[in-house]
């Protein structure tokens, strides 16, 4: 059996973003599949759009990479025109405009998260179809279905950065355990005014839970 | 500004009208019982590895048309720029033309910037073109090279997504080759070790995948030097046919000698032919 190039190259995924006071924490798994073959087991789905703005990509790898490249360009240009760092809401709207206009042709579920001076840490979700809504915590991708219950029960507002990182890692580990299309390593990033902290949790270091 | 028609907004980009027509044609031809000629694909095992001083790219050399081998020794490692090469799997014409187009554009870009081209630039150009054609250009590529920022290796899929990794495989034999890589890859290998690893990965594809075969080509790219080893390893040499006559061994002469079949009787009948018409037509030799 061979991976057919006719099977789309997808990031069927689990992605997540959480707001906290002073920034956001974002996380994703690292699996990209072509049919049933894992084409890349160490994918980085947390893509920088600007210095303090990231997006988490799920859906078709080609579509989301192309959209992210286009929005990075537009946002960079806009930021130079403004002569100040762009707003997260601006980035989110650029994603929404592209995803809504080409909604029939694209397969892209994106979470935009970052920090700006006006509103601090923000998470905006742009699912397939092109809706835009701000949420304190957002999950996406095929693995998200398995962790809505966990998120709803465990999330509380006013968490610190470390609590958010632990919360995200736990949620992603649970999703990766149950979803065949998610797996590999957990990539995390914390975005604040002072900068960016990226980390990786390898497979053997993932938080463990009860497994039947 | 009032628009006369709201339903058809001005759109640029590629027109996919012919793709609809093609699928209709394929369906109709199937009803008649025949089939359209298949595009020549390069079945293929291609792979690449980043090692201490650069990258090693490898490829097999079989090109297939359906279940028939169209070319036993085709070249799948294409030149992009003096420091960048690209292996191609998928539809042979697509990989050939795509790499040539990007190579040409990259040379112009290089002359314009007055710098050696970067692998990331070639990657951008390739992915943006393939995305524009929405996967209809069946080119799956392994792009590798060494530039001012060091050695880089990318895998590029027909729909336009790319992955930047230390080792990649593509093509129908990619699973076999990846198995070898996942077992033996280490970061910062020496050149000989890296060449042996790539050679073994392609060999795994050649011997375990029907779409890959013949020889192993290698391309070793380092800062300032490219070794295009074609063939690096003739893994499938054509055998020599056994013949009783030493002289006929190479030519493969299938004629039987006179006297093999015994002649019992012989009868000669001359044909009566009359000359009907004789004409001369001069040729203009001026």
PDB file of N, CA and C in Angstrom, chain A residues 10-90:
ATOM      1  N   UNK A  10      -3.677  16.141   5.406  1.00  0.00           N
ATOM      2  CA  UNK A  10      -4.432  16.925   6.383  1.00  0.00           C
ATOM      3  C   UNK A  10      -3.753  16.958   7.738  1.00  0.00           C
ATOM      4  N   UNK A  11      -3.996  18.072   8.458  1.00  0.00           N
ATOM      5  CA  UNK A  11      -3.627  18.135   9.860  1.00  0.00           C
ATOM      6  C   UNK A  11      -4.876  17.806  10.648  1.00  0.00           C
ATOM      7  N   UNK A  12      -5.338  16.541  10.599  1.00  0.00           N
ATOM      8  CA  UNK A  12      -6.481  16.191  11.430  1.00  0.00           C
ATOM      9  C   UNK A  12      -5.948  16.114  12.825  1.00  0.00           C
ATOM     10  N   UNK A  13      -6.446  16.830  13.717  1.00  0.00           N
ATOM     11  CA  UNK A  13      -5.629  17.456  14.726  1.00  0.00           C
ATOM     12  C   UNK A  13      -6.344  17.606  16.027  1.00  0.00           C
ATOM     13  N   UNK A  14      -5.579  18.032  17.031  1.00  0.00           N
ATOM     14  CA  UNK A  14      -6.206  18.683  18.171  1.00  0.00           C
ATOM     15  C   UNK A  14      -5.434  19.966  18.409  1.00  0.00           C
ATOM     16  N   UNK A  15      -6.161  21.075  18.393  1.00  0.00           N
ATOM     17  CA  UNK A  15      -5.525  22.364  18.699  1.00  0.00           C
ATOM     18  C   UNK A  15      -6.321  23.056  19.793  1.00  0.00           C
ATOM     19  N   UNK A  16      -5.635  23.903  20.532  1.00  0.00           N
ATOM     20  CA  UNK A  16      -6.297  24.514  21.694  1.00  0.00           C
ATOM     21  C   UNK A  16      -5.639  25.830  22.036  1.00  0.00           C
ATOM     22  N   UNK A  17      -6.445  26.761  22.560  1.00  0.00           N
ATOM     23  CA  UNK A  17      -5.886  28.032  23.020  1.00  0.00           C
ATOM     24  C   UNK A  17      -6.661  28.509  24.235  1.00  0.00           C
ATOM     25  N   UNK A  18      -5.936  29.083  25.215  1.00  0.00           N
ATOM     26  CA  UNK A  18      -6.555  29.540  26.461  1.00  0.00           C
ATOM     27  C   UNK A  18      -6.063  30.939  26.780  1.00  0.00           C
ATOM     28  N   UNK A  19      -6.989  31.828  27.147  1.00  0.00           N
ATOM     29  CA  UNK A  19      -6.588  33.185  27.575  1.00  0.00           C
ATOM     30  C   UNK A  19      -6.259  33.162  29.061  1.00  0.00           C
ATOM     31  N   UNK A  20      -5.271  33.981  29.448  1.00  0.00           N
ATOM     32  CA  UNK A  20      -5.073  34.238  30.879  1.00  0.00           C
ATOM     33  C   UNK A  20      -4.727  35.712  31.023  1.00  0.00           C
ATOM     34  N   UNK A  21      -4.667  36.177  32.250  1.00  0.00           N
ATOM     35  CA  UNK A  21      -4.411  37.599  32.457  1.00  0.00           C
ATOM     36  C   UNK A  21      -2.960  37.897  32.096  1.00  0.00           C
ATOM     37  N   UNK A  22      -2.763  38.583  30.972  1.00  0.00           N
ATOM     38  CA  UNK A  22      -1.396  38.902  30.561  1.00  0.00           C
ATOM     39  C   UNK A  22      -0.954  38.180  29.316  1.00  0.00           C
ATOM     40  N   UNK A  23      -1.796  37.253  28.802  1.00  0.00           N
ATOM     41  CA  UNK A  23      -1.372  36.573  27.572  1.00  0.00           C
ATOM     42  C   UNK A  23      -2.259  35.409  27.214  1.00  0.00           C
ATOM     43  N   UNK A  24      -1.728  34.541  26.378  1.00  0.00           N
ATOM     44  CA  UNK A  24      -2.446  33.323  25.978  1.00  0.00           C
ATOM     45  C   UNK A  24      -1.499  32.147  25.986  1.00  0.00           C
ATOM     46  N   UNK A  25      -2.084  30.956  26.153  1.00  0.00           N
ATOM     47  CA  UNK A  25      -1.335  29.714  25.991  1.00  0.00           C
ATOM     48  C   UNK A  25      -1.964  28.978  24.821  1.00  0.00           C
ATOM     49  N   UNK A  26      -1.142  28.524  23.885  1.00  0.00           N
ATOM     50  CA  UNK A  26      -1.664  27.743  22.764  1.00  0.00           C
ATOM     51  C   UNK A  26      -0.956  26.398  22.712  1.00  0.00           C
ATOM     52  N   UNK A  27      -1.678  25.400  22.186  1.00  0.00           N
ATOM     53  CA  UNK A  27      -1.080  24.076  22.104  1.00  0.00           C
ATOM     54  C   UNK A  27      -1.645  23.288  20.931  1.00  0.00           C
ATOM     55  N   UNK A  28      -0.875  22.303  20.474  1.00  0.00           N
ATOM     56  CA  UNK A  28      -1.317  21.458  19.374  1.00  0.00           C
ATOM     57  C   UNK A  28      -0.589  20.121  19.433  1.00  0.00           C
ATOM     58  N   UNK A  29      -1.165  19.114  18.768  1.00  0.00           N
ATOM     59  CA  UNK A  29      -0.449  17.842  18.614  1.00  0.00           C
ATOM     60  C   UNK A  29       0.491  18.010  17.421  1.00  0.00           C
ATOM     61  N   UNK A  30       1.076  16.918  16.916  1.00  0.00           N
ATOM     62  CA  UNK A  30       2.076  17.082  15.844  1.00  0.00           C
ATOM     63  C   UNK A  30       1.916  16.082  14.713  1.00  0.00           C
ATOM     64  N   UNK A  31       0.676  15.657  14.453  1.00  0.00           N
ATOM     65  CA  UNK A  31       0.500  14.606  13.435  1.00  0.00           C
ATOM     66  C   UNK A  31      -0.113  15.163  12.161  1.00  0.00           C
ATOM     67  N   UNK A  32       0.510  14.843  11.005  1.00  0.00           N
ATOM     68  CA  UNK A  32      -0.075  15.177   9.693  1.00  0.00           C
ATOM     69  C   UNK A  32      -0.243  13.880   8.926  1.00  0.00           C
ATOM     70  N   UNK A  33      -1.472  13.631   8.433  1.00  0.00           N
ATOM     71  CA  UNK A  33      -1.731  12.349   7.776  1.00  0.00           C
ATOM     72  C   UNK A  33      -2.065  12.506   6.296  1.00  0.00           C
ATOM     73  N   UNK A  34      -1.650  11.496   5.502  1.00  0.00           N
ATOM     74  CA  UNK A  34      -2.094  11.376   4.108  1.00  0.00           C
ATOM     75  C   UNK A  34      -2.847  10.059   4.068  1.00  0.00           C
ATOM     76  N   UNK A  35      -4.175  10.111   4.210  1.00  0.00           N
ATOM     77  CA  UNK A  35      -4.937   8.877   4.340  1.00  0.00           C
ATOM     78  C   UNK A  35      -4.624   8.265   5.688  1.00  0.00           C
ATOM     79  N   UNK A  36      -4.115   7.029   5.695  1.00  0.00           N
ATOM     80  CA  UNK A  36      -3.791   6.389   6.969  1.00  0.00           C
ATOM     81  C   UNK A  36      -2.303   6.427   7.278  1.00  0.00           C
ATOM     82  N   UNK A  37      -1.507   7.090   6.423  1.00  0.00           N
ATOM     83  CA  UNK A  37      -0.064   7.171   6.641  1.00  0.00           C
ATOM     84  C   UNK A  37       0.249   8.498   7.321  1.00  0.00           C
ATOM     85  N   UNK A  38       1.101   8.459   8.318  1.00  0.00           N
ATOM     86  CA  UNK A  38       1.499   9.686   8.998  1.00  0.00           C
ATOM     87  C   UNK A  38       2.658  10.287   8.222  1.00  0.00           C
ATOM     88  N   UNK A  39       2.384  11.351   7.498  1.00  0.00           N
ATOM     89  CA  UNK A  39       3.400  11.937   6.635  1.00  0.00           C
ATOM     90  C   UNK A  39       4.439  12.713   7.445  1.00  0.00           C
ATOM     91  N   UNK A  40       4.000  13.359   8.530  1.00  0.00           N
ATOM     92  CA  UNK A  40       4.927  14.086   9.384  1.00  0.00           C
ATOM     93  C   UNK A  40       4.494  13.883  10.820  1.00  0.00           C
ATOM     94  N   UNK A  41       5.365  13.298  11.651  1.00  0.00           N
ATOM     95  CA  UNK A  41       4.964  13.007  13.037  1.00  0.00           C
ATOM     96  C   UNK A  41       5.450  14.080  14.015  1.00  0.00           C
ATOM     97  N   UNK A  42       6.125  15.095  13.482  1.00  0.00           N
ATOM     98  CA  UNK A  42       6.627  16.169  14.339  1.00  0.00           C
ATOM     99  C   UNK A  42       6.239  17.533  13.779  1.00  0.00           C
ATOM    100  N   UNK A  43       5.019  17.629  13.207  1.00  0.00           N
ATOM    101  CA  UNK A  43       4.571  18.877  12.604  1.00  0.00           C
ATOM    102  C   UNK A  43       4.469  19.993  13.628  1.00  0.00           C
ATOM    103  N   UNK A  44       4.746  21.209  13.176  1.00  0.00           N
ATOM    104  CA  UNK A  44       4.536  22.378  14.026  1.00  0.00           C
ATOM    105  C   UNK A  44       3.303  23.105  13.527  1.00  0.00           C
ATOM    106  N   UNK A  45       2.192  22.936  14.251  1.00  0.00           N
ATOM    107  CA  UNK A  45       0.933  23.538  13.809  1.00  0.00           C
ATOM    108  C   UNK A  45       0.713  24.905  14.425  1.00  0.00           C
ATOM    109  N   UNK A  46       1.647  25.354  15.247  1.00  0.00           N
ATOM    110  CA  UNK A  46       1.550  26.686  15.847  1.00  0.00           C
ATOM    111  C   UNK A  46       2.396  27.614  14.999  1.00  0.00           C
ATOM    112  N   UNK A  47       1.737  28.384  14.153  1.00  0.00           N
ATOM    113  CA  UNK A  47       2.442  29.181  13.152  1.00  0.00           C
ATOM    114  C   UNK A  47       2.465  30.657  13.541  1.00  0.00           C
ATOM    115  N   UNK A  48       3.625  31.289  13.584  1.00  0.00           N
ATOM    116  CA  UNK A  48       3.673  32.716  13.892  1.00  0.00           C
ATOM    117  C   UNK A  48       3.132  33.539  12.731  1.00  0.00           C
ATOM    118  N   UNK A  49       2.249  34.475  13.074  1.00  0.00           N
ATOM    119  CA  UNK A  49       1.705  35.381  12.071  1.00  0.00           C
ATOM    120  C   UNK A  49       2.361  36.749  12.240  1.00  0.00           C
ATOM    121  N   UNK A  50       2.694  37.054  13.504  1.00  0.00           N
ATOM    122  CA  UNK A  50       3.423  38.282  13.801  1.00  0.00           C
ATOM    123  C   UNK A  50       4.155  38.053  15.118  1.00  0.00           C
ATOM    124  N   UNK A  51       4.890  39.025  15.583  1.00  0.00           N
ATOM    125  CA  UNK A  51       5.717  38.825  16.784  1.00  0.00           C
ATOM    126  C   UNK A  51       4.947  38.281  17.972  1.00  0.00           C
ATOM    127  N   UNK A  52       3.720  38.802  18.196  1.00  0.00           N
ATOM    128  CA  UNK A  52       2.958  38.369  19.372  1.00  0.00           C
ATOM    129  C   UNK A  52       1.631  37.733  18.979  1.00  0.00           C
ATOM    130  N   UNK A  53       1.508  37.296  17.723  1.00  0.00           N
ATOM    131  CA  UNK A  53       0.245  36.688  17.267  1.00  0.00           C
ATOM    132  C   UNK A  53       0.545  35.370  16.562  1.00  0.00           C
ATOM    133  N   UNK A  54      -0.124  34.309  17.023  1.00  0.00           N
ATOM    134  CA  UNK A  54       0.059  32.978  16.441  1.00  0.00           C
ATOM    135  C   UNK A  54      -1.271  32.464  15.933  1.00  0.00           C
ATOM    136  N   UNK A  55      -1.190  31.433  15.053  1.00  0.00           N
ATOM    137  CA  UNK A  55      -2.423  30.745  14.700  1.00  0.00           C
ATOM    138  C   UNK A  55      -2.194  29.246  14.845  1.00  0.00           C
ATOM    139  N   UNK A  56      -3.245  28.539  15.244  1.00  0.00           N
ATOM    140  CA  UNK A  56      -3.201  27.079  15.317  1.00  0.00           C
ATOM    141  C   UNK A  56      -3.964  26.569  14.116  1.00  0.00           C
ATOM    142  N   UNK A  57      -3.345  25.648  13.344  1.00  0.00           N
ATOM    143  CA  UNK A  57      -3.934  25.238  12.072  1.00  0.00           C
ATOM    144  C   UNK A  57      -4.520  23.832  12.160  1.00  0.00           C
ATOM    145  N   UNK A  58      -5.756  23.664  11.636  1.00  0.00           N
ATOM    146  CA  UNK A  58      -6.302  22.320  11.501  1.00  0.00           C
ATOM    147  C   UNK A  58      -7.039  22.249  10.181  1.00  0.00           C
ATOM    148  N   UNK A  59      -7.173  21.043   9.629  1.00  0.00           N
ATOM    149  CA  UNK A  59      -7.829  20.888   8.339  1.00  0.00           C
ATOM    150  C   UNK A  59      -6.801  20.529   7.286  1.00  0.00           C
ATOM    151  N   UNK A  60      -6.965  21.029   6.090  1.00  0.00           N
ATOM    152  CA  UNK A  60      -6.035  20.708   5.012  1.00  0.00           C
ATOM    153  C   UNK A  60      -4.717  21.437   5.225  1.00  0.00           C
ATOM    154  N   UNK A  61      -3.612  20.690   5.175  1.00  0.00           N
ATOM    155  CA  UNK A  61      -2.304  21.294   5.416  1.00  0.00           C
ATOM    156  C   UNK A  61      -1.997  22.356   4.368  1.00  0.00           C
ATOM    157  N   UNK A  62      -2.293  22.037   3.093  1.00  0.00           N
ATOM    158  CA  UNK A  62      -1.985  22.978   2.019  1.00  0.00           C
ATOM    159  C   UNK A  62      -2.784  24.269   2.183  1.00  0.00           C
ATOM    160  N   UNK A  63      -4.092  24.124   2.453  1.00  0.00           N
ATOM    161  CA  UNK A  63      -4.956  25.297   2.588  1.00  0.00           C
ATOM    162  C   UNK A  63      -4.517  26.173   3.741  1.00  0.00           C
ATOM    163  N   UNK A  64      -4.281  25.560   4.918  1.00  0.00           N
ATOM    164  CA  UNK A  64      -3.928  26.378   6.087  1.00  0.00           C
ATOM    165  C   UNK A  64      -2.550  27.008   5.935  1.00  0.00           C
ATOM    166  N   UNK A  65      -1.605  26.303   5.326  1.00  0.00           N
ATOM    167  CA  UNK A  65      -0.282  26.915   5.125  1.00  0.00           C
ATOM    168  C   UNK A  65      -0.397  28.110   4.183  1.00  0.00           C
ATOM    169  N   UNK A  66      -1.178  27.934   3.115  1.00  0.00           N
ATOM    170  CA  UNK A  66      -1.325  29.034   2.155  1.00  0.00           C
ATOM    171  C   UNK A  66      -2.028  30.231   2.795  1.00  0.00           C
ATOM    172  N   UNK A  67      -3.090  29.962   3.576  1.00  0.00           N
ATOM    173  CA  UNK A  67      -3.817  31.055   4.233  1.00  0.00           C
ATOM    174  C   UNK A  67      -2.906  31.768   5.227  1.00  0.00           C
ATOM    175  N   UNK A  68      -2.174  30.987   6.029  1.00  0.00           N
ATOM    176  CA  UNK A  68      -1.289  31.591   7.034  1.00  0.00           C
ATOM    177  C   UNK A  68      -0.231  32.458   6.370  1.00  0.00           C
ATOM    178  N   UNK A  69       0.345  31.987   5.257  1.00  0.00           N
ATOM    179  CA  UNK A  69       1.340  32.785   4.532  1.00  0.00           C
ATOM    180  C   UNK A  69       0.726  34.084   4.035  1.00  0.00           C
ATOM    181  N   UNK A  70      -0.493  33.990   3.474  1.00  0.00           N
ATOM    182  CA  UNK A  70      -1.141  35.191   2.939  1.00  0.00           C
ATOM    183  C   UNK A  70      -1.455  36.189   4.047  1.00  0.00           C
ATOM    184  N   UNK A  71      -1.992  35.682   5.175  1.00  0.00           N
ATOM    185  CA  UNK A  71      -2.342  36.590   6.271  1.00  0.00           C
ATOM    186  C   UNK A  71      -1.098  37.191   6.911  1.00  0.00           C
ATOM    187  N   UNK A  72      -0.015  36.398   7.034  1.00  0.00           N
ATOM    188  CA  UNK A  72       1.250  36.949   7.572  1.00  0.00           C
ATOM    189  C   UNK A  72       1.705  38.135   6.751  1.00  0.00           C
ATOM    190  N   UNK A  73       1.598  37.975   5.439  1.00  0.00           N
ATOM    191  CA  UNK A  73       2.018  39.051   4.544  1.00  0.00           C
ATOM    192  C   UNK A  73       1.141  40.281   4.736  1.00  0.00           C
ATOM    193  N   UNK A  74      -0.169  40.062   4.725  1.00  0.00           N
ATOM    194  CA  UNK A  74      -1.101  41.194   4.846  1.00  0.00           C
ATOM    195  C   UNK A  74      -0.908  41.913   6.176  1.00  0.00           C
ATOM    196  N   UNK A  75      -0.740  41.122   7.251  1.00  0.00           N
ATOM    197  CA  UNK A  75      -0.614  41.706   8.589  1.00  0.00           C
ATOM    198  C   UNK A  75       0.703  42.451   8.733  1.00  0.00           C
ATOM    199  N   UNK A  76       1.773  41.883   8.155  1.00  0.00           N
ATOM    200  CA  UNK A  76       3.077  42.545   8.214  1.00  0.00           C
ATOM    201  C   UNK A  76       3.043  43.886   7.522  1.00  0.00           C
ATOM    202  N   UNK A  77       2.385  43.895   6.363  1.00  0.00           N
ATOM    203  CA  UNK A  77       2.245  45.138   5.590  1.00  0.00           C
ATOM    204  C   UNK A  77       1.445  46.166   6.378  1.00  0.00           C
ATOM    205  N   UNK A  78       0.317  45.710   6.947  1.00  0.00           N
ATOM    206  CA  UNK A  78      -0.569  46.579   7.734  1.00  0.00           C
ATOM    207  C   UNK A  78       0.172  47.160   8.924  1.00  0.00           C
ATOM    208  N   UNK A  79       0.977  46.319   9.587  1.00  0.00           N
ATOM    209  CA  UNK A  79       1.725  46.750  10.763  1.00  0.00           C
ATOM    210  C   UNK A  79       2.747  47.828  10.410  1.00  0.00           C
ATOM    211  N   UNK A  80       3.389  47.689   9.246  1.00  0.00           N
ATOM    212  CA  UNK A  80       4.365  48.705   8.808  1.00  0.00           C
ATOM    213  C   UNK A  80       3.651  50.004   8.500  1.00  0.00           C
ATOM    214  N   UNK A  81       2.454  49.901   7.882  1.00  0.00           N
ATOM    215  CA  UNK A  81       1.677  51.112   7.591  1.00  0.00           C
ATOM    216  C   UNK A  81       1.309  51.836   8.875  1.00  0.00           C
ATOM    217  N   UNK A  82       0.898  51.062   9.891  1.00  0.00           N
ATOM    218  CA  UNK A  82       0.449  51.629  11.162  1.00  0.00           C
ATOM    219  C   UNK A  82       1.617  52.141  11.995  1.00  0.00           C
ATOM    220  N   UNK A  83       2.789  51.545  11.759  1.00  0.00           N
ATOM    221  CA  UNK A  83       3.976  51.783  12.578  1.00  0.00           C
ATOM    222  C   UNK A  83       3.731  51.409  14.032  1.00  0.00           C
ATOM    223  N   UNK A  84       2.948  50.343  14.252  1.00  0.00           N
ATOM    224  CA  UNK A  84       2.826  49.785  15.581  1.00  0.00           C
ATOM    225  C   UNK A  84       2.397  48.323  15.475  1.00  0.00           C
ATOM    226  N   UNK A  85       2.583  47.546  16.552  1.00  0.00           N
ATOM    227  CA  UNK A  85       2.211  46.132  16.445  1.00  0.00           C
ATOM    228  C   UNK A  85       0.718  45.981  16.160  1.00  0.00           C
ATOM    229  N   UNK A  86       0.345  45.000  15.338  1.00  0.00           N
ATOM    230  CA  UNK A  86      -1.070  44.852  14.957  1.00  0.00           C
ATOM    231  C   UNK A  86      -1.894  44.250  16.083  1.00  0.00           C
ATOM    232  N   UNK A  87      -3.207  44.443  16.019  1.00  0.00           N
ATOM    233  CA  UNK A  87      -4.128  43.873  16.999  1.00  0.00           C
ATOM    234  C   UNK A  87      -4.444  42.432  16.637  1.00  0.00           C
ATOM    235  N   UNK A  88      -4.691  41.622  17.664  1.00  0.00           N
ATOM    236  CA  UNK A  88      -5.057  40.224  17.426  1.00  0.00           C
ATOM    237  C   UNK A  88      -6.377  40.171  16.663  1.00  0.00           C
ATOM    238  N   UNK A  89      -7.283  41.127  16.990  1.00  0.00           N
ATOM    239  CA  UNK A  89      -8.577  41.148  16.320  1.00  0.00           C
ATOM    240  C   UNK A  89      -8.413  41.390  14.819  1.00  0.00           C
ATOM    241  N   UNK A  90      -7.407  42.198  14.454  1.00  0.00           N
ATOM    242  CA  UNK A  90      -7.142  42.450  13.030  1.00  0.00           C
ATOM    243  C   UNK A  90      -6.733  41.162  12.334  1.00  0.00           C
TER     244      UNK A  90
END
